[in-house]
Amino acid sequence: SVASSSWVPLNYSVKPRFVFQDSVSKTPWACCDFSGDGEYVVGGSNLQQPGDHYELNLWNTSTGALIDQLSGPSGISVEATSWHPTRSFIAVSTSDGLVDIWGP
């Protein structure tokens, strides 16, 4: 149990440093992950239109700038993303039971 003297209530409001959004489709995010060095964040969303596919958006966490947008195969949804801790690879688990690996 936590000693009562160590509990410090938060009496202030914490606001996000950045709010990332797909500014075109405004599709809700299904998942996200940080790069191993924390310099980037990836967000995965599933488009709800004819020829549905998933999209990955990559942002710089220092500036909030959108770095890249990647489109997955038609008819496939993203379930989860995981960024490799030291390399520039992103693993994406998908609705067809596969894992797509994105990278240079």
Coordinates of N, CA and C in Angstrom, one line a residue:
S1 N 0.8 -1.2 0.0 CA 0.0 0.0 0.0 C 0.9 1.2 0.0
V2 N 0.3 2.3 -0.5 CA 1.1 3.6 -0.6 C 0.8 4.4 0.7
A3 N 1.9 4.8 1.3 CA 1.8 5.6 2.5 C 1.1 6.9 2.2
S4 N 0.3 7.4 3.1 CA -0.5 8.6 2.8 C 0.4 9.8 2.7
S5 N 1.6 9.8 3.3 CA 2.5 11.0 3.2 C 3.1 11.1 1.8
S6 N 3.1 10.0 1.0 CA 3.8 10.0 -0.3 C 2.8 10.4 -1.4
W7 N 1.6 10.4 -1.1 CA 0.6 10.8 -2.1 C 0.5 12.3 -2.3
V8 N 0.7 12.7 -3.6 CA 0.6 14.2 -3.9 C -0.4 14.3 -4.9
P9 N -1.6 14.9 -4.6 CA -2.6 15.1 -5.6 C -2.2 16.1 -6.7
L10 N -2.7 15.8 -7.9 CA -2.4 16.7 -9.0 C -3.4 17.8 -9.0
N11 N -3.0 19.0 -8.7 CA -4.0 20.2 -8.7 C -3.9 21.1 -9.9
Y12 N -3.3 20.5 -11.0 CA -3.2 21.3 -12.2 C -3.6 20.5 -13.4
S13 N -3.9 21.2 -14.5 CA -4.3 20.5 -15.7 C -3.1 20.3 -16.6
V14 N -3.0 19.1 -17.1 CA -1.9 18.7 -18.1 C -2.5 18.7 -19.4
K15 N -1.9 19.4 -20.4 CA -2.4 19.5 -21.8 C -1.4 18.8 -22.7
P16 N -1.9 18.2 -23.8 CA -1.0 17.6 -24.7 C 0.0 18.6 -25.3
R17 N 1.2 18.1 -25.6 CA 2.2 18.9 -26.3 C 1.9 19.1 -27.7
F18 N 1.4 18.0 -28.4 CA 1.0 18.0 -29.8 C -0.3 17.2 -29.8
V19 N -1.1 17.5 -30.8 CA -2.3 16.7 -31.1 C -2.1 16.3 -32.6
F20 N -2.0 15.0 -32.8 CA -1.7 14.6 -34.2 C -3.1 14.1 -34.8
Q21 N -3.3 14.5 -36.1 CA -4.6 14.1 -36.7 C -4.3 14.0 -38.2
D22 N -5.0 13.1 -38.9 CA -5.1 13.1 -40.3 C -5.9 14.3 -40.7
S23 N -5.3 15.3 -41.2 CA -6.0 16.6 -41.5 C -7.0 16.5 -42.7
V24 N -6.9 15.5 -43.5 CA -7.7 15.3 -44.7 C -9.0 14.5 -44.3
S25 N -8.8 13.2 -43.9 CA -9.9 12.4 -43.7 C -10.4 12.4 -42.2
K26 N -9.6 12.8 -41.3 CA -9.9 12.9 -39.9 C -10.4 11.5 -39.3
T27 N -9.8 10.5 -39.9 CA -10.2 9.1 -39.5 C -9.6 8.8 -38.1
P28 N -10.4 8.2 -37.2 CA -9.9 7.9 -35.9 C -8.7 6.9 -35.9
W29 N -7.8 7.0 -35.0 CA -6.6 6.2 -34.9 C -7.0 4.8 -34.3
A30 N -6.4 3.8 -34.9 CA -6.6 2.4 -34.3 C -5.4 2.1 -33.4
C31 N -4.2 2.7 -33.6 CA -3.1 2.4 -32.8 C -2.0 3.4 -33.1
C32 N -1.0 3.4 -32.2 CA 0.2 4.3 -32.4 C 1.4 3.8 -31.6
D33 N 2.6 4.3 -32.0 CA 3.8 3.9 -31.3 C 4.9 4.9 -31.5
F34 N 5.8 5.0 -30.6 CA 7.0 5.9 -30.7 C 8.1 5.1 -31.3
S35 N 9.0 5.8 -32.0 CA 10.3 5.2 -32.5 C 11.1 5.0 -31.2
G36 N 12.1 4.1 -31.4 CA 13.0 3.8 -30.2 C 13.6 5.0 -29.6
D37 N 14.0 6.0 -30.3 CA 14.6 7.2 -29.8 C 13.6 8.3 -29.4
G38 N 12.3 8.0 -29.6 CA 11.3 9.0 -29.3 C 11.2 10.2 -30.2
E39 N 12.0 10.2 -31.3 CA 12.0 11.3 -32.2 C 10.7 11.3 -33.1
Y40 N 10.1 10.1 -33.3 CA 9.0 10.1 -34.2 C 7.8 9.3 -33.6
V41 N 6.6 9.5 -34.1 CA 5.4 8.7 -33.6 C 4.7 8.3 -34.9
V42 N 4.2 7.1 -34.9 CA 3.4 6.6 -36.0 C 2.0 6.3 -35.5
G43 N 1.0 6.7 -36.3 CA -0.4 6.4 -36.1 C -1.0 5.6 -37.2
G44 N -1.7 4.6 -36.9 CA -2.4 3.7 -37.9 C -3.9 3.9 -37.8
S45 N -4.5 4.1 -39.0 CA -5.9 4.3 -39.1 C -6.5 3.5 -40.2
N46 N -7.8 3.2 -40.1 CA -8.4 2.4 -41.1 C -9.4 3.3 -41.9
L47 N -9.3 3.4 -43.2 CA -10.1 4.2 -43.9 C -11.5 3.6 -44.1
Q48 N -12.6 4.3 -44.1 CA -13.9 3.8 -44.2 C -14.6 4.3 -45.5
Q49 N -14.0 3.9 -46.6 CA -14.5 4.3 -47.9 C -14.3 3.1 -48.9
P50 N -14.8 3.2 -50.1 CA -14.6 2.2 -51.1 C -13.1 1.9 -51.3
G51 N -12.7 0.7 -51.4 CA -11.3 0.3 -51.5 C -10.6 0.5 -50.2
D52 N -11.3 0.3 -49.1 CA -10.7 0.5 -47.7 C -9.3 -0.1 -47.6
H53 N -8.5 0.6 -46.9 CA -7.1 0.1 -46.6 C -6.7 0.9 -45.4
Y54 N -5.5 0.5 -44.8 CA -5.0 1.2 -43.7 C -4.0 2.2 -44.1
E55 N -3.8 3.2 -43.3 CA -2.8 4.3 -43.5 C -1.9 4.4 -42.3
L56 N -0.7 4.7 -42.5 CA 0.3 5.0 -41.4 C 0.7 6.4 -41.6
N57 N 0.6 7.2 -40.6 CA 1.1 8.6 -40.6 C 2.3 8.7 -39.6
L58 N 3.4 9.3 -40.1 CA 4.6 9.5 -39.2 C 4.8 11.0 -39.0
W59 N 5.0 11.3 -37.7 CA 5.3 12.7 -37.3 C 6.6 12.8 -36.6
N60 N 7.2 14.0 -36.7 CA 8.3 14.4 -35.8 C 7.8 14.8 -34.5
T61 N 8.2 14.2 -33.4 CA 7.6 14.6 -32.1 C 8.2 15.9 -31.5
S62 N 9.3 16.4 -32.1 CA 9.8 17.7 -31.6 C 9.1 18.9 -32.3
T63 N 8.7 18.7 -33.6 CA 8.1 19.8 -34.3 C 6.6 19.6 -34.6
G64 N 6.1 18.4 -34.5 CA 4.8 18.1 -34.8 C 4.5 18.0 -36.3
A65 N 5.6 18.1 -37.1 CA 5.5 18.0 -38.6 C 5.2 16.6 -39.1
L66 N 4.2 16.5 -40.0 CA 4.0 15.2 -40.7 C 5.1 14.9 -41.6
I67 N 5.8 13.7 -41.4 CA 6.9 13.3 -42.2 C 6.6 12.5 -43.4
D68 N 5.6 11.6 -43.2 CA 5.3 10.7 -44.3 C 3.9 10.1 -44.1
Q69 N 3.2 9.6 -45.2 CA 2.0 8.9 -45.1 C 2.2 7.6 -46.0
L70 N 1.9 6.5 -45.4 CA 2.0 5.2 -46.1 C 0.7 4.5 -46.2
S71 N 0.4 3.9 -47.3 CA -0.9 3.2 -47.5 C -0.7 1.7 -47.6
G72 N -1.5 1.0 -46.8 CA -1.5 -0.4 -46.8 C -2.3 -1.0 -48.0
P73 N -2.4 -2.3 -48.1 CA -3.1 -2.9 -49.2 C -4.6 -2.8 -49.1
S74 N -5.3 -2.8 -50.2 CA -6.7 -2.7 -50.3 C -7.4 -3.8 -49.5
G75 N -8.5 -3.4 -48.8 CA -9.3 -4.4 -48.1 C -8.7 -4.9 -46.8
I76 N -7.6 -4.3 -46.3 CA -6.9 -4.8 -45.1 C -6.9 -3.7 -44.1
S77 N -7.2 -4.0 -42.8 CA -7.2 -3.1 -41.7 C -6.0 -3.3 -40.8
V78 N -5.5 -2.2 -40.2 CA -4.5 -2.2 -39.2 C -5.1 -2.6 -37.8
E79 N -4.4 -3.5 -37.1 CA -4.8 -3.9 -35.8 C -3.9 -3.3 -34.7
A80 N -2.5 -3.2 -35.0 CA -1.6 -2.7 -34.0 C -0.3 -2.4 -34.8
T81 N 0.5 -1.5 -34.2 CA 1.8 -1.1 -34.8 C 2.9 -1.3 -33.7
S82 N 4.1 -1.6 -34.1 CA 5.2 -1.6 -33.2 C 6.5 -1.2 -33.9
W83 N 7.1 -0.2 -33.4 CA 8.4 0.3 -34.0 C 9.5 -0.4 -33.4
H84 N 10.5 -0.8 -34.3 CA 11.7 -1.5 -33.8 C 12.4 -0.6 -32.9
P85 N 13.0 -1.1 -31.8 CA 13.6 -0.2 -30.8 C 14.9 0.5 -31.3
T86 N 15.6 0.0 -32.3 CA 16.8 0.6 -32.7 C 16.9 0.8 -34.2
R87 N 16.0 0.3 -35.0 CA 16.1 0.4 -36.5 C 14.9 1.1 -37.0
S88 N 14.9 1.5 -38.3 CA 13.8 2.2 -38.9 C 12.8 1.2 -39.5
F89 N 12.2 0.3 -38.7 CA 11.2 -0.6 -39.2 C 10.0 -0.5 -38.3
I90 N 8.8 -0.6 -38.9 CA 7.6 -0.6 -38.2 C 6.8 -1.9 -38.6
A91 N 6.4 -2.7 -37.6 CA 5.7 -3.9 -37.8 C 4.2 -3.5 -37.6
V92 N 3.4 -4.0 -38.5 CA 1.9 -3.7 -38.5 C 1.2 -5.0 -38.6
S93 N 0.4 -5.3 -37.5 CA -0.4 -6.5 -37.5 C -1.7 -6.1 -38.2
T94 N -2.2 -7.0 -39.1 CA -3.3 -6.6 -40.0 C -4.5 -7.6 -39.8
S95 N -5.6 -7.2 -40.4 CA -6.9 -8.0 -40.3 C -6.8 -9.3 -41.0
D96 N -5.9 -9.5 -41.9 CA -5.8 -10.7 -42.7 C -4.9 -11.7 -42.0
G97 N -4.4 -11.4 -40.8 CA -3.6 -12.3 -40.0 C -2.1 -12.3 -40.3
L98 N -1.7 -11.3 -41.1 CA -0.3 -11.1 -41.4 C 0.3 -10.0 -40.7
V99 N 1.6 -9.9 -40.7 CA 2.4 -8.8 -40.1 C 3.1 -8.1 -41.3
D100 N 2.8 -6.9 -41.6 CA 3.5 -6.1 -42.6 C 4.7 -5.4 -42.0
I101 N 5.8 -5.4 -42.6 CA 7.0 -4.7 -42.1 C 7.3 -3.6 -43.0
W102 N 7.3 -2.4 -42.5 CA 7.6 -1.2 -43.3 C 9.0 -0.7 -42.9
G103 N 9.8 -0.2 -43.9 CA 11.1 0.3 -43.6 C 11.8 0.7 -44.8
P104 N 13.0 1.2 -44.7 CA 13.8 1.6 -45.9 C 14.3 0.5 -46.7

